[in-house]
Amino acid sequence: MNSPANGPKATVERYLRAIADRDAATVLELLADDVEFRIAGDHPVSGTWKGRDAVVGGFLLPLGELFDPDAGYTIEVRSMIADGEQVAVECLSRSVTKDKVPYENAIVSVYTVADGRITRMHEYFDTAYFTKTLAAR
């Protein structure tokens, strides 16, 4: 049985810290081999990726390339609700684009966690703002 210290909520918290810290090793450790990410919308990083390599190569790396690698990246969690294997997160993501434009977007993500690893993530955010600020550059 999962305790709060190693349950789904703790796994997602650790994942979000690793994303903000750009800690690739921890991100990879927390993704199941058969993980599935789905990003809603109609923009360059929307879609569905299945498998760790596809998630990293098709979503995480291309997304990371849109931001200034020397700028900080923060994820301010506003709420997190865990129910069994499901964890819903409302957060505010802040950084600077590679073109030095401030970026701030509200995000809601729903994760599924099994055996300490993320097996599914579905994310929603303001795609018009994302496209205007990041993808259209």
Tab-separated table of C-alpha atoms in Angstrom:
chain	number	residue	atom	x	y	z
A	1	MET	CA	0.000	0.000	0.000
A	2	ASN	CA	1.179	3.517	-0.781
A	3	SER	CA	1.885	5.808	2.123
A	4	PRO	CA	1.582	9.578	1.692
A	5	ALA	CA	5.383	9.798	1.572
A	6	ASN	CA	5.653	7.545	-1.488
A	7	GLY	CA	2.141	7.639	-2.946
A	8	PRO	CA	0.881	9.131	-6.201
A	9	LYS	CA	0.772	12.697	-4.867
A	10	ALA	CA	4.405	12.510	-3.710
A	11	THR	CA	5.416	11.087	-7.105
A	12	VAL	CA	3.765	13.983	-8.958
A	13	GLU	CA	5.292	16.533	-6.568
A	14	ARG	CA	8.721	15.021	-7.198
A	15	TYR	CA	8.113	15.067	-10.973
A	16	LEU	CA	7.108	18.744	-10.942
A	17	ARG	CA	10.220	19.648	-8.916
A	18	ALA	CA	12.370	17.712	-11.398
A	19	ILE	CA	10.780	19.544	-14.347
A	20	ALA	CA	11.362	22.924	-12.673
A	21	ASP	CA	14.939	21.951	-11.797
A	22	ARG	CA	15.527	20.554	-15.295
A	23	ASP	CA	16.575	17.295	-13.637
A	24	ALA	CA	16.348	14.910	-16.586
A	25	ALA	CA	17.494	11.839	-14.650
A	26	THR	CA	14.673	12.173	-12.112
A	27	VAL	CA	12.095	12.910	-14.813
A	28	LEU	CA	13.094	9.716	-16.630
A	29	GLU	CA	13.041	7.721	-13.396
A	30	LEU	CA	9.465	8.846	-12.680
A	31	LEU	CA	8.027	8.003	-16.107
A	32	ALA	CA	6.794	4.459	-16.686
A	33	ASP	CA	8.171	2.706	-19.772
A	34	ASP	CA	4.683	2.759	-21.329
A	35	VAL	CA	3.725	6.267	-20.138
A	36	GLU	CA	1.197	8.205	-22.215
A	37	PHE	CA	1.120	12.014	-22.379
A	38	ARG	CA	-1.709	13.918	-24.026
A	39	ILE	CA	-1.526	17.660	-24.542
A	40	ALA	CA	-4.803	19.202	-25.636
A	41	GLY	CA	-5.021	21.908	-28.260
A	42	ASP	CA	-3.934	22.792	-31.750
A	43	HIS	CA	-0.320	23.943	-31.582
A	44	PRO	CA	3.176	22.548	-32.220
A	45	VAL	CA	3.399	20.594	-28.956
A	46	SER	CA	-0.140	19.236	-28.844
A	47	GLY	CA	-0.726	15.569	-29.382
A	48	THR	CA	-0.471	12.159	-27.761
A	49	TRP	CA	2.815	10.368	-27.103
A	50	LYS	CA	3.073	6.762	-25.965
A	51	GLY	CA	6.200	5.395	-24.337
A	52	ARG	CA	8.976	7.139	-22.422
A	53	ASP	CA	11.146	7.783	-25.508
A	54	ALA	CA	8.225	9.308	-27.405
A	55	VAL	CA	7.243	11.526	-24.445
A	56	VAL	CA	10.790	12.765	-23.994
A	57	GLY	CA	11.663	13.142	-27.685
A	58	GLY	CA	8.281	14.278	-28.958
A	59	PHE	CA	7.157	16.539	-26.152
A	60	LEU	CA	9.563	17.320	-23.303
A	61	LEU	CA	12.668	18.123	-25.356
A	62	PRO	CA	10.861	20.172	-28.051
A	63	LEU	CA	9.029	22.107	-25.325
A	64	GLY	CA	12.255	22.751	-23.432
A	65	GLU	CA	13.876	24.161	-26.569
A	66	LEU	CA	11.312	26.984	-26.611
A	67	PHE	CA	12.621	28.402	-23.311
A	68	ASP	CA	15.819	30.270	-22.464
A	69	PRO	CA	18.111	27.579	-20.997
A	70	ASP	CA	19.689	30.157	-18.663
A	71	ALA	CA	16.378	31.446	-17.299
A	72	GLY	CA	14.698	30.014	-14.257
A	73	TYR	CA	11.640	27.837	-14.618
A	74	THR	CA	9.102	27.747	-11.815
A	75	ILE	CA	5.962	25.755	-11.237
A	76	GLU	CA	3.705	27.277	-8.610
A	77	VAL	CA	1.244	24.620	-7.510
A	78	ARG	CA	-2.049	26.251	-6.619
A	79	SER	CA	-3.938	23.070	-5.807
A	80	MET	CA	-3.354	19.348	-5.902
A	81	ILE	CA	-6.024	16.726	-5.379
A	82	ALA	CA	-5.197	13.042	-5.105
A	83	ASP	CA	-7.734	10.225	-5.290
A	84	GLY	CA	-6.260	6.756	-5.511
A	85	GLU	CA	-3.914	6.621	-8.499
A	86	GLN	CA	-5.223	9.925	-9.913
A	87	VAL	CA	-3.632	13.290	-9.118
A	88	ALA	CA	-4.999	16.577	-10.471
A	89	VAL	CA	-2.753	19.635	-10.370
A	90	GLU	CA	-3.566	23.279	-10.982
A	91	CYS	CA	-0.393	25.300	-11.350
A	92	LEU	CA	1.183	28.403	-12.804
A	93	SER	CA	4.247	27.890	-14.993
A	94	ARG	CA	6.711	30.774	-15.333
A	95	SER	CA	9.885	31.215	-17.355
A	96	VAL	CA	11.407	33.226	-20.193
A	97	THR	CA	11.273	32.239	-23.853
A	98	LYS	CA	14.422	31.730	-25.892
A	99	ASP	CA	13.595	35.173	-27.362
A	100	LYS	CA	13.725	36.680	-23.831
A	101	VAL	CA	9.945	37.173	-23.546
A	102	PRO	CA	8.431	36.517	-20.097
A	103	TYR	CA	6.148	33.492	-20.074
A	104	GLU	CA	3.394	32.688	-17.579
A	105	ASN	CA	0.647	30.156	-18.207
A	106	ALA	CA	-1.946	28.498	-15.976
A	107	ILE	CA	-2.013	24.711	-16.400
A	108	VAL	CA	-4.227	21.880	-15.226
A	109	SER	CA	-2.779	18.382	-15.469
A	110	VAL	CA	-4.277	15.044	-14.527
A	111	TYR	CA	-1.788	12.278	-13.754
A	112	THR	CA	-2.171	8.549	-13.192
A	113	VAL	CA	0.519	6.951	-11.048
A	114	ALA	CA	1.192	3.243	-10.496
A	115	ASP	CA	4.059	1.715	-8.548
A	116	GLY	CA	5.719	5.100	-8.041
A	117	ARG	CA	5.807	6.013	-11.729
A	118	ILE	CA	3.654	8.231	-13.902
A	119	THR	CA	1.710	6.125	-16.396
A	120	ARG	CA	-0.490	8.854	-17.873
A	121	MET	CA	-0.662	12.645	-18.009
A	122	HIS	CA	-3.294	14.798	-19.702
A	123	GLU	CA	-2.644	18.543	-19.689
A	124	TYR	CA	-4.766	21.605	-20.427
A	125	PHE	CA	-3.597	25.224	-20.747
A	126	ASP	CA	-4.244	28.429	-22.668
A	127	THR	CA	-3.202	27.303	-26.123
A	128	ALA	CA	-3.778	30.715	-27.757
A	129	TYR	CA	-1.362	32.342	-25.278
A	130	PHE	CA	1.107	29.477	-25.703
A	131	THR	CA	1.042	29.812	-29.492
A	132	LYS	CA	1.347	33.613	-29.398
A	133	THR	CA	4.182	33.602	-26.863
A	134	LEU	CA	6.170	30.482	-27.742
A	135	ALA	CA	5.115	28.563	-30.796
A	136	ALA	CA	4.770	31.416	-33.280
A	137	ARG	CA	8.392	32.539	-32.819
